[in-house]
PDB file of C-alpha atoms in Angstrom:
ATOM      1  CA  UNK A   6      18.175  77.670 -43.584  1.00 56.00           C
ATOM      2  CA  UNK A   7      20.959  75.719 -45.238  1.00 70.00           C
ATOM      3  CA  UNK A   8      24.375  75.826 -43.643  1.00 83.00           C
ATOM      4  CA  UNK A   9      27.197  77.397 -45.575  1.00 88.00           C
ATOM      5  CA  UNK A  10      29.699  74.947 -47.014  1.00 93.00           C
ATOM      6  CA  UNK A  11      33.228  74.843 -45.623  1.00 94.00           C
ATOM      7  CA  UNK A  12      35.557  76.270 -48.252  1.00 97.00           C
ATOM      8  CA  UNK A  13      39.295  76.680 -47.758  1.00 97.00           C
ATOM      9  CA  UNK A  14      40.783  79.775 -49.393  1.00 98.00           C
ATOM     10  CA  UNK A  15      44.389  79.955 -50.532  1.00 98.00           C
ATOM     11  CA  UNK A  16      46.194  82.982 -51.947  1.00 96.00           C
ATOM     12  CA  UNK A  17      49.054  82.401 -54.390  1.00 93.00           C
ATOM     13  CA  UNK A  18      50.217  85.989 -53.671  1.00 93.00           C
ATOM     14  CA  UNK A  19      52.152  86.522 -56.918  1.00 92.00           C
ATOM     15  CA  UNK A  20      49.109  85.810 -59.115  1.00 93.00           C
ATOM     16  CA  UNK A  21      45.984  87.997 -58.857  1.00 94.00           C
ATOM     17  CA  UNK A  22      43.654  85.016 -58.432  1.00 96.00           C
ATOM     18  CA  UNK A  23      42.434  82.927 -55.495  1.00 98.00           C
ATOM     19  CA  UNK A  24      42.274  79.185 -55.047  1.00 98.00           C
ATOM     20  CA  UNK A  25      39.375  77.639 -53.144  1.00 98.00           C
ATOM     21  CA  UNK A  26      39.064  73.955 -52.237  1.00 98.00           C
ATOM     22  CA  UNK A  27      36.079  72.190 -50.685  1.00 97.00           C
ATOM     23  CA  UNK A  28      34.455  68.786 -50.326  1.00 95.00           C
ATOM     24  CA  UNK A  29      30.944  70.251 -50.129  1.00 94.00           C
ATOM     25  CA  UNK A  30      28.780  71.143 -53.140  1.00 93.00           C
ATOM     26  CA  UNK A  31      25.440  72.175 -51.672  1.00 92.00           C
ATOM     27  CA  UNK A  32      25.329  75.911 -51.053  1.00 94.00           C
ATOM     28  CA  UNK A  33      28.319  76.855 -53.202  1.00 96.00           C
ATOM     29  CA  UNK A  34      25.972  78.927 -55.376  1.00 95.00           C
ATOM     30  CA  UNK A  35      25.488  81.253 -52.401  1.00 95.00           C
ATOM     31  CA  UNK A  36      29.239  81.930 -52.278  1.00 97.00           C
ATOM     32  CA  UNK A  37      30.322  81.810 -55.927  1.00 97.00           C
ATOM     33  CA  UNK A  38      29.263  82.718 -59.415  1.00 97.00           C
ATOM     34  CA  UNK A  39      30.351  79.905 -61.704  1.00 97.00           C
ATOM     35  CA  UNK A  40      32.023  81.217 -64.824  1.00 96.00           C
ATOM     36  CA  UNK A  41      32.397  79.769 -68.306  1.00 94.00           C
ATOM     37  CA  UNK A  42      35.512  77.765 -69.043  1.00 91.00           C
ATOM     38  CA  UNK A  43      35.918  79.475 -72.412  1.00 91.00           C
ATOM     39  CA  UNK A  44      35.298  83.028 -71.097  1.00 92.00           C
ATOM     40  CA  UNK A  45      36.069  83.703 -67.435  1.00 92.00           C
ATOM     41  CA  UNK A  46      34.070  86.958 -67.537  1.00 92.00           C
ATOM     42  CA  UNK A  47      30.754  85.295 -68.406  1.00 91.00           C
ATOM     43  CA  UNK A  48      28.661  83.394 -65.891  1.00 94.00           C
ATOM     44  CA  UNK A  49      27.653  79.802 -66.660  1.00 94.00           C
ATOM     45  CA  UNK A  50      24.083  79.516 -65.377  1.00 90.00           C
ATOM     46  CA  UNK A  51      24.043  75.705 -65.634  1.00 92.00           C
ATOM     47  CA  UNK A  52      27.352  74.932 -63.953  1.00 92.00           C
ATOM     48  CA  UNK A  53      26.140  74.732 -60.346  1.00 92.00           C
ATOM     49  CA  UNK A  54      23.193  72.481 -61.189  1.00 90.00           C
ATOM     50  CA  UNK A  55      25.489  70.271 -63.263  1.00 91.00           C
ATOM     51  CA  UNK A  56      27.769  69.960 -60.210  1.00 90.00           C
ATOM     52  CA  UNK A  57      24.864  68.881 -58.011  1.00 90.00           C
ATOM     53  CA  UNK A  58      23.921  66.267 -60.594  1.00 89.00           C
ATOM     54  CA  UNK A  59      27.528  65.070 -60.894  1.00 90.00           C
ATOM     55  CA  UNK A  60      27.822  64.811 -57.093  1.00 89.00           C
ATOM     56  CA  UNK A  61      24.642  62.721 -56.875  1.00 88.00           C
ATOM     57  CA  UNK A  62      24.819  60.629 -60.044  1.00 89.00           C
ATOM     58  CA  UNK A  63      28.205  61.056 -61.687  1.00 82.00           C
ATOM     59  CA  UNK A  64      31.503  59.247 -61.605  1.00 85.00           C
ATOM     60  CA  UNK A  65      33.758  62.268 -61.053  1.00 87.00           C
ATOM     61  CA  UNK A  66      36.081  62.428 -58.072  1.00 93.00           C
ATOM     62  CA  UNK A  67      37.334  66.022 -58.257  1.00 94.00           C
ATOM     63  CA  UNK A  68      36.353  68.917 -60.509  1.00 95.00           C
ATOM     64  CA  UNK A  69      37.856  72.336 -61.181  1.00 96.00           C
ATOM     65  CA  UNK A  70      35.679  75.381 -61.952  1.00 96.00           C
ATOM     66  CA  UNK A  71      36.438  79.042 -62.671  1.00 97.00           C
ATOM     67  CA  UNK A  72      34.469  81.189 -60.210  1.00 98.00           C
ATOM     68  CA  UNK A  73      33.978  84.670 -58.787  1.00 98.00           C
ATOM     69  CA  UNK A  74      33.404  85.129 -55.061  1.00 98.00           C
ATOM     70  CA  UNK A  75      30.062  86.931 -54.726  1.00 97.00           C
ATOM     71  CA  UNK A  76      31.105  88.912 -51.636  1.00 96.00           C
ATOM     72  CA  UNK A  77      34.703  89.914 -52.377  1.00 97.00           C
ATOM     73  CA  UNK A  78      34.509  89.945 -56.179  1.00 97.00           C
ATOM     74  CA  UNK A  79      37.733  87.920 -56.283  1.00 97.00           C
ATOM     75  CA  UNK A  80      38.252  85.795 -59.375  1.00 97.00           C
ATOM     76  CA  UNK A  81      39.765  82.373 -58.978  1.00 97.00           C
ATOM     77  CA  UNK A  82      39.479  78.668 -59.309  1.00 98.00           C
ATOM     78  CA  UNK A  83      37.397  76.318 -57.175  1.00 98.00           C
ATOM     79  CA  UNK A  84      38.396  72.689 -56.769  1.00 98.00           C
ATOM     80  CA  UNK A  85      35.607  70.481 -55.468  1.00 97.00           C
ATOM     81  CA  UNK A  86      36.177  67.046 -53.986  1.00 96.00           C
ATOM     82  CA  UNK A  87      33.067  65.235 -55.208  1.00 94.00           C
ATOM     83  CA  UNK A  88      33.736  61.765 -53.868  1.00 92.00           C
ATOM     84  CA  UNK A  89      36.258  61.714 -51.025  1.00 92.00           C
ATOM     85  CA  UNK A  90      36.433  57.903 -50.602  1.00 90.00           C
ATOM     86  CA  UNK A  91      37.473  57.522 -54.258  1.00 91.00           C
ATOM     87  CA  UNK A  92      40.355  60.018 -54.194  1.00 93.00           C
ATOM     88  CA  UNK A  93      43.643  58.289 -55.016  1.00 92.00           C
ATOM     89  CA  UNK A  94      47.288  59.327 -55.182  1.00 90.00           C
ATOM     90  CA  UNK A  95      47.828  61.587 -58.153  1.00 93.00           C
ATOM     91  CA  UNK A  96      44.370  63.184 -58.157  1.00 95.00           C
ATOM     92  CA  UNK A  97      45.690  66.349 -56.494  1.00 96.00           C
ATOM     93  CA  UNK A  98      48.402  66.744 -59.117  1.00 96.00           C
ATOM     94  CA  UNK A  99      45.887  66.192 -61.918  1.00 96.00           C
ATOM     95  CA  UNK A 100      43.552  68.936 -60.647  1.00 97.00           C
ATOM     96  CA  UNK A 101      46.516  71.188 -59.839  1.00 97.00           C
ATOM     97  CA  UNK A 102      47.485  71.196 -63.519  1.00 97.00           C
ATOM     98  CA  UNK A 103      43.958  72.286 -64.504  1.00 96.00           C
ATOM     99  CA  UNK A 104      44.018  75.031 -61.861  1.00 97.00           C
ATOM    100  CA  UNK A 105      47.488  76.221 -62.914  1.00 96.00           C
ATOM    101  CA  UNK A 106      46.348  76.295 -66.542  1.00 95.00           C
ATOM    102  CA  UNK A 107      43.442  78.518 -65.502  1.00 95.00           C
ATOM    103  CA  UNK A 108      45.669  80.891 -63.505  1.00 95.00           C
ATOM    104  CA  UNK A 109      48.200  81.160 -66.321  1.00 94.00           C
ATOM    105  CA  UNK A 110      45.486  81.749 -68.934  1.00 94.00           C
ATOM    106  CA  UNK A 111      43.562  84.239 -66.786  1.00 93.00           C
ATOM    107  CA  UNK A 112      46.657  86.277 -65.946  1.00 93.00           C
ATOM    108  CA  UNK A 113      48.266  86.192 -69.385  1.00 90.00           C
ATOM    109  CA  UNK A 114      51.207  84.164 -68.117  1.00 89.00           C
ATOM    110  CA  UNK A 115      52.796  81.534 -70.272  1.00 84.00           C
ATOM    111  CA  UNK A 116      54.434  78.218 -69.621  1.00 79.00           C
ATOM    112  CA  UNK A 117      57.825  77.390 -71.018  1.00 78.00           C
ATOM    113  CA  UNK A 118      58.976  74.042 -72.261  1.00 79.00           C
ATOM    114  CA  UNK A 119      61.201  71.582 -70.440  1.00 81.00           C
ATOM    115  CA  UNK A 120      64.441  72.974 -71.887  1.00 81.00           C
ATOM    116  CA  UNK A 121      63.655  76.376 -70.352  1.00 80.00           C
ATOM    117  CA  UNK A 122      62.990  74.846 -66.909  1.00 79.00           C
ATOM    118  CA  UNK A 123      59.337  75.994 -66.715  1.00 85.00           C
ATOM    119  CA  UNK A 124      59.907  76.819 -63.040  1.00 90.00           C
ATOM    120  CA  UNK A 125      57.033  79.282 -62.435  1.00 91.00           C
ATOM    121  CA  UNK A 126      54.489  76.780 -63.747  1.00 93.00           C
ATOM    122  CA  UNK A 127      56.072  73.852 -61.880  1.00 93.00           C
ATOM    123  CA  UNK A 128      56.092  75.772 -58.579  1.00 95.00           C
ATOM    124  CA  UNK A 129      52.464  76.829 -59.080  1.00 96.00           C
ATOM    125  CA  UNK A 130      51.340  73.248 -59.787  1.00 96.00           C
ATOM    126  CA  UNK A 131      53.192  72.015 -56.701  1.00 97.00           C
ATOM    127  CA  UNK A 132      51.731  74.760 -54.516  1.00 97.00           C
ATOM    128  CA  UNK A 133      48.186  74.046 -55.726  1.00 98.00           C
ATOM    129  CA  UNK A 134      48.601  70.285 -55.189  1.00 97.00           C
ATOM    130  CA  UNK A 135      49.797  71.002 -51.642  1.00 97.00           C
ATOM    131  CA  UNK A 136      46.729  73.188 -50.979  1.00 97.00           C
ATOM    132  CA  UNK A 137      44.426  70.466 -52.298  1.00 97.00           C
ATOM    133  CA  UNK A 138      46.174  67.958 -50.042  1.00 96.00           C
ATOM    134  CA  UNK A 139      45.705  70.213 -46.981  1.00 97.00           C
ATOM    135  CA  UNK A 140      41.964  70.347 -47.627  1.00 97.00           C
ATOM    136  CA  UNK A 141      41.852  66.618 -48.376  1.00 95.00           C
ATOM    137  CA  UNK A 142      43.483  65.855 -45.008  1.00 93.00           C
ATOM    138  CA  UNK A 143      40.927  68.000 -43.154  1.00 94.00           C
ATOM    139  CA  UNK A 144      38.021  66.516 -45.137  1.00 92.00           C
ATOM    140  CA  UNK A 145      39.254  62.970 -44.534  1.00 90.00           C
ATOM    141  CA  UNK A 146      39.457  63.635 -40.793  1.00 90.00           C
ATOM    142  CA  UNK A 147      35.868  64.962 -40.761  1.00 86.00           C
ATOM    143  CA  UNK A 148      34.773  61.957 -42.835  1.00 81.00           C
ATOM    144  CA  UNK A 149      36.510  59.485 -40.495  1.00 80.00           C
ATOM    145  CA  UNK A 150      35.126  61.234 -37.389  1.00 77.00           C
ATOM    146  CA  UNK A 151      31.579  61.011 -38.793  1.00 75.00           C
ATOM    147  CA  UNK A 152      32.037  57.332 -39.627  1.00 69.00           C
ATOM    148  CA  UNK A 153      33.354  56.606 -36.125  1.00 68.00           C
ATOM    149  CA  UNK A 154      30.450  58.403 -34.470  1.00 66.00           C
ATOM    150  CA  UNK A 155      28.002  56.487 -36.704  1.00 64.00           C
ATOM    151  CA  UNK A 156      29.598  53.192 -35.579  1.00 59.00           C
ATOM    152  CA  UNK A 157      29.181  53.929 -31.872  1.00 49.00           C
ATOM    153  CA  UNK A 158      26.308  52.066 -30.283  1.00 52.00           C
ATOM    154  CA  UNK A 159      24.330  53.661 -27.439  1.00 45.00           C
TER     155      UNK A 159
END
């Protein structure tokens, strides 16, 4: 039996959506239904298999997907770290904008322009980037620990 992937869950509290972040792809289909980007209420049957292909053969570093948790029924956004060693400064902010766009669209919220401060959107992007960074730190530690144990000679 396959092990379940480690997925960190974050709750933005003021928005009725969840944020999940992981660096594991295999097994995510047992936890989530992957939804269409153009209609969050319709499942995208190909999305999970496309993610597996991207993880194995693609050039992506992080990806953001609308999902529904199969157990809780919670709607939200899943950010997947596809290639941890290639993550660079700024990647968290980039994915945070995509995730904030999803949350705003899904909840009927709207962003304001610069002259109106756009504070709710700016705070949400910052919060999401911080959540991504928390998961990145944990994933990097696991990655480094595995590399160190692989380097140890008996």
